[in-house]
PDB file of C-alpha atoms in Angstrom:
ATOM      1  CA  PHE A 271      38.617  92.452 157.771  1.00 77.00           C
ATOM      2  CA  LYS A 272      38.958  90.821 154.363  1.00 81.00           C
ATOM      3  CA  ASN A 273      41.754  93.220 153.426  1.00 87.00           C
ATOM      4  CA  ALA A 274      43.416  93.415 156.834  1.00 92.00           C
ATOM      5  CA  LYS A 275      46.899  91.999 157.145  1.00 95.00           C
ATOM      6  CA  THR A 276      47.675  92.920 160.766  1.00 96.00           C
ATOM      7  CA  ILE A 277      44.864  93.377 163.290  1.00 96.00           C
ATOM      8  CA  PHE A 278      45.393  94.986 166.680  1.00 96.00           C
ATOM      9  CA  THR A 279      42.454  94.020 168.866  1.00 95.00           C
ATOM     10  CA  TYR A 280      41.648  94.120 172.528  1.00 94.00           C
ATOM     11  CA  ALA A 281      41.235  90.800 174.314  1.00 93.00           C
ATOM     12  CA  SER A 282      37.714  91.056 175.682  1.00 92.00           C
ATOM     13  CA  TYR A 283      36.756  90.562 179.287  1.00 89.00           C
ATOM     14  CA  GLY A 284      33.777  91.352 181.473  1.00 88.00           C
ATOM     15  CA  SER A 285      30.860  92.867 179.549  1.00 91.00           C
ATOM     16  CA  GLU A 286      32.896  93.997 176.507  1.00 93.00           C
ATOM     17  CA  VAL A 287      31.924  92.807 173.040  1.00 96.00           C
ATOM     18  CA  SER A 288      33.719  89.491 172.713  1.00 95.00           C
ATOM     19  CA  THR A 289      36.759  89.338 170.441  1.00 94.00           C
ATOM     20  CA  ASN A 290      37.350  85.621 171.066  1.00 92.00           C
ATOM     21  CA  TYR A 291      36.150  84.579 167.600  1.00 93.00           C
ATOM     22  CA  ILE A 292      38.448  87.137 165.955  1.00 92.00           C
ATOM     23  CA  LEU A 293      41.394  85.975 168.068  1.00 91.00           C
ATOM     24  CA  TRP A 294      40.693  82.398 167.020  1.00 90.00           C
ATOM     25  CA  LYS A 295      39.774  82.915 163.349  1.00 91.00           C
ATOM     26  CA  ALA A 296      42.181  85.640 162.170  1.00 90.00           C
ATOM     27  CA  PRO A 297      45.365  83.498 162.387  1.00 88.00           C
ATOM     28  CA  LEU A 298      43.578  80.661 160.547  1.00 89.00           C
ATOM     29  CA  LEU A 299      42.904  83.111 157.697  1.00 90.00           C
ATOM     30  CA  GLY A 300      46.543  84.181 157.532  1.00 91.00           C
ATOM     31  CA  ARG A 301      46.105  87.460 159.400  1.00 92.00           C
ATOM     32  CA  LYS A 302      48.704  88.604 161.898  1.00 93.00           C
ATOM     33  CA  ILE A 303      46.933  89.255 165.193  1.00 94.00           C
ATOM     34  CA  CYS A 304      48.179  91.338 168.086  1.00 94.00           C
ATOM     35  CA  VAL A 305      46.720  92.442 171.391  1.00 94.00           C
ATOM     36  CA  PRO A 306      47.666  95.136 173.882  1.00 92.00           C
ATOM     37  CA  LYS A 307      50.313  94.669 176.509  1.00 89.00           C
ATOM     38  CA  VAL A 308      50.115  97.406 179.114  1.00 86.00           C
ATOM     39  CA  ASN A 309      52.319  98.798 181.818  1.00 83.00           C
ATOM     40  CA  LEU A 310      49.824  99.740 184.518  1.00 79.00           C
ATOM     41  CA  LYS A 311      52.394 101.980 186.261  1.00 84.00           C
ATOM     42  CA  THR A 312      53.408 104.095 183.253  1.00 86.00           C
ATOM     43  CA  GLY A 313      50.179 103.916 181.238  1.00 82.00           C
ATOM     44  CA  GLU A 314      52.062 102.678 178.179  1.00 86.00           C
ATOM     45  CA  MET A 315      50.365 100.241 175.794  1.00 90.00           C
ATOM     46  CA  TRP A 316      51.976  98.455 172.851  1.00 92.00           C
ATOM     47  CA  PRO A 317      50.876  95.767 170.363  1.00 94.00           C
ATOM     48  CA  VAL A 318      52.186  92.244 170.854  1.00 93.00           C
ATOM     49  CA  LYS A 319      51.821  89.398 168.355  1.00 92.00           C
ATOM     50  CA  ILE A 320      49.992  86.304 169.573  1.00 89.00           C
ATOM     51  CA  SER A 321      49.184  82.959 168.013  1.00 79.00           C
ATOM     52  CA  GLY A 322      45.744  82.679 169.584  1.00 76.00           C
ATOM     53  CA  LEU A 323      43.631  82.776 172.718  1.00 78.00           C
ATOM     54  CA  LYS A 324      45.721  80.232 174.602  1.00 77.00           C
ATOM     55  CA  SER A 325      48.676  82.622 174.776  1.00 80.00           C
ATOM     56  CA  LEU A 326      46.729  85.077 176.989  1.00 88.00           C
ATOM     57  CA  LYS A 327      46.662  85.237 180.790  1.00 85.00           C
ATOM     58  CA  PRO A 328      44.910  87.786 183.070  1.00 85.00           C
ATOM     59  CA  ASN A 329      47.099  90.700 184.190  1.00 81.00           C
ATOM     60  CA  PRO A 330      46.782  92.172 187.729  1.00 79.00           C
ATOM     61  CA  ALA A 331      43.707  94.156 186.561  1.00 77.00           C
ATOM     62  CA  GLY A 332      42.102  90.948 185.234  1.00 81.00           C
ATOM     63  CA  ILE A 333      42.527  91.863 181.554  1.00 82.00           C
ATOM     64  CA  PRO A 334      43.764  89.028 179.319  1.00 87.00           C
ATOM     65  CA  GLU A 335      47.172  89.805 177.823  1.00 86.00           C
ATOM     66  CA  PRO A 336      50.315  88.068 176.544  1.00 83.00           C
ATOM     67  CA  SER A 337      53.464  87.520 178.569  1.00 72.00           C
ATOM     68  CA  PHE A 338      56.362  89.977 178.588  1.00 65.00           C
ATOM     69  CA  LEU A 339      58.300  87.539 176.424  1.00 65.00           C
ATOM     70  CA  SER A 340      55.927  88.056 173.480  1.00 72.00           C
ATOM     71  CA  SER A 341      57.237  90.005 170.489  1.00 85.00           C
ATOM     72  CA  LYS A 342      56.245  93.620 169.947  1.00 88.00           C
ATOM     73  CA  ILE A 343      54.795  94.622 166.593  1.00 92.00           C
ATOM     74  CA  ASN A 344      55.788  97.820 164.818  1.00 94.00           C
ATOM     75  CA  PRO A 345      52.640 100.015 164.882  1.00 93.00           C
ATOM     76  CA  LYS A 346      53.271 100.923 161.215  1.00 94.00           C
ATOM     77  CA  GLU A 347      52.454  97.310 160.269  1.00 94.00           C
ATOM     78  CA  ILE A 348      48.950  97.536 161.744  1.00 96.00           C
ATOM     79  CA  ASP A 349      46.116  98.308 159.340  1.00 95.00           C
ATOM     80  CA  THR A 350      43.080  97.577 161.558  1.00 97.00           C
ATOM     81  CA  ILE A 351      42.607  98.521 165.225  1.00 97.00           C
ATOM     82  CA  LEU A 352      39.596  97.211 167.171  1.00 97.00           C
ATOM     83  CA  VAL A 353      38.780  99.460 170.108  1.00 96.00           C
ATOM     84  CA  PRO A 354      36.605  98.722 173.168  1.00 95.00           C
ATOM     85  CA  GLY A 355      34.375 101.267 174.847  1.00 93.00           C
ATOM     86  CA  MET A 356      31.564 101.690 177.333  1.00 94.00           C
ATOM     87  CA  VAL A 357      29.749 104.318 175.228  1.00 95.00           C
ATOM     88  CA  PHE A 358      30.244 105.600 171.677  1.00 97.00           C
ATOM     89  CA  ASP A 359      28.614 108.507 169.878  1.00 96.00           C
ATOM     90  CA  MET A 360      27.740 108.857 166.214  1.00 96.00           C
ATOM     91  CA  ARG A 361      30.866 110.990 165.616  1.00 95.00           C
ATOM     92  CA  GLY A 362      33.205 108.259 166.867  1.00 96.00           C
ATOM     93  CA  HIS A 363      33.930 109.632 170.320  1.00 95.00           C
ATOM     94  CA  ARG A 364      34.038 107.063 173.082  1.00 94.00           C
ATOM     95  CA  ILE A 365      34.128 106.664 176.792  1.00 91.00           C
ATOM     96  CA  GLY A 366      36.484 103.878 177.786  1.00 85.00           C
ATOM     97  CA  SER A 367      37.754 102.707 181.129  1.00 79.00           C
ATOM     98  CA  GLY A 368      39.097 106.172 181.931  1.00 72.00           C
ATOM     99  CA  LYS A 369      42.782 105.314 181.900  1.00 78.00           C
ATOM    100  CA  GLY A 370      43.457 106.739 178.415  1.00 82.00           C
ATOM    101  CA  PHE A 371      45.426 103.771 177.029  1.00 89.00           C
ATOM    102  CA  TYR A 372      43.686 103.786 173.644  1.00 92.00           C
ATOM    103  CA  ASP A 373      43.599 107.575 173.255  1.00 90.00           C
ATOM    104  CA  ARG A 374      47.355 107.786 173.875  1.00 91.00           C
ATOM    105  CA  TYR A 375      48.083 104.855 171.577  1.00 93.00           C
ATOM    106  CA  LEU A 376      45.866 106.106 168.733  1.00 94.00           C
ATOM    107  CA  LYS A 377      47.241 109.640 168.977  1.00 93.00           C
ATOM    108  CA  ALA A 378      50.826 108.389 168.694  1.00 92.00           C
ATOM    109  CA  HIS A 379      50.502 105.347 166.433  1.00 92.00           C
ATOM    110  CA  LYS A 380      47.252 105.235 164.438  1.00 91.00           C
ATOM    111  CA  ASN A 381      49.077 106.094 161.211  1.00 87.00           C
ATOM    112  CA  ASN A 382      46.868 104.993 158.288  1.00 90.00           C
ATOM    113  CA  ALA A 383      45.118 102.197 160.192  1.00 95.00           C
ATOM    114  CA  ILE A 384      41.349 102.166 160.463  1.00 96.00           C
ATOM    115  CA  ALA A 385      40.097 102.339 164.056  1.00 97.00           C
ATOM    116  CA  ILE A 386      36.860 100.443 164.624  1.00 97.00           C
ATOM    117  CA  GLY A 387      34.866 100.535 167.840  1.00 97.00           C
ATOM    118  CA  LEU A 388      33.048  97.340 168.759  1.00 97.00           C
ATOM    119  CA  ALA A 389      29.883  97.890 170.758  1.00 97.00           C
ATOM    120  CA  TYR A 390      26.389  96.660 171.468  1.00 97.00           C
ATOM    121  CA  ASP A 391      23.759  98.866 169.898  1.00 98.00           C
ATOM    122  CA  PHE A 392      22.490 100.094 173.287  1.00 97.00           C
ATOM    123  CA  GLN A 393      25.952 101.608 173.873  1.00 97.00           C
ATOM    124  CA  ILE A 394      25.476 104.113 171.022  1.00 97.00           C
ATOM    125  CA  VAL A 395      24.266 107.617 171.842  1.00 97.00           C
ATOM    126  CA  ASN A 396      23.859 110.704 169.672  1.00 95.00           C
ATOM    127  CA  GLU A 397      26.623 112.710 171.329  1.00 93.00           C
ATOM    128  CA  ILE A 398      28.982 112.527 174.273  1.00 93.00           C
ATOM    129  CA  PRO A 399      31.235 115.299 175.540  1.00 88.00           C
ATOM    130  CA  ASP A 400      34.744 115.083 174.168  1.00 84.00           C
ATOM    131  CA  GLU A 401      38.030 116.441 175.406  1.00 81.00           C
ATOM    132  CA  SER A 402      41.111 117.615 173.513  1.00 79.00           C
ATOM    133  CA  HIS A 403      43.023 114.367 174.204  1.00 79.00           C
ATOM    134  CA  ASP A 404      40.208 112.123 172.895  1.00 81.00           C
ATOM    135  CA  VAL A 405      40.811 110.289 169.610  1.00 90.00           C
ATOM    136  CA  ARG A 406      37.790 109.239 167.556  1.00 93.00           C
ATOM    137  CA  VAL A 407      37.237 105.887 165.884  1.00 96.00           C
ATOM    138  CA  ASP A 408      36.500 105.774 162.154  1.00 96.00           C
ATOM    139  CA  LYS A 409      33.673 103.242 162.346  1.00 97.00           C
ATOM    140  CA  ILE A 410      31.554 101.517 164.961  1.00 98.00           C
ATOM    141  CA  ILE A 411      30.231  98.006 164.465  1.00 97.00           C
ATOM    142  CA  THR A 412      27.300  96.758 166.542  1.00 97.00           C
ATOM    143  CA  GLU A 413      25.132  93.675 166.237  1.00 97.00           C
ATOM    144  CA  LYS A 414      22.615  95.807 164.274  1.00 97.00           C
ATOM    145  CA  ARG A 415      24.590  98.247 162.143  1.00 97.00           C
ATOM    146  CA  ILE A 416      27.847  99.705 160.910  1.00 97.00           C
ATOM    147  CA  ILE A 417      28.274 103.409 161.644  1.00 97.00           C
ATOM    148  CA  ASN A 418      30.652 105.483 159.525  1.00 97.00           C
ATOM    149  CA  CYS A 419      31.696 108.213 161.947  1.00 94.00           C
ATOM    150  CA  GLN A 420      32.052 111.806 160.781  1.00 78.00           C
TER     151      GLN A 420
END
C-alpha cells in the first residue's frame, strides 16, 4: 500500500471485508483509487476512478459502484488490485460470487499488478478445487495474518 500509486479495489457490501477505510484514506494519501463498474448483461468489468465513497451508488444488484459518467482507468496504470471472495485457499485460489468478473478481469488485465485477496481468517481453507479459468491472487490479508500464496 505504501508503494501503490493506483489501487483498484472492490466497494464492499454485505458481509465482505470492508474497504470503506481504503476508499476514504487512499485519496488523502495521494493514491489514485478506482472501483469496478460492471455491465451485468455482458459480464464486463472495468476500473473507474473515484474521488471517494460519496461517488458510489448501489447498482441493480445492490453493489456500490460509480455512475456511467465516471472516467475509466487504463488497467496498465494499476499496480494493486484488492479482490473479494467468499473462500480462499493457501495457494491463492478463491470462490467468489460465481459470476467470474474478477477471473475474467485478472486474466485479461492483471499485467504486473499485485492481486491481494481480503478475507476474514475463517474464510481461509487449505485447498479448494480450481478450474482452468480461475486466476489466483498473490497474497491474502486477513485480520490475523498475511499469506504469500504459492
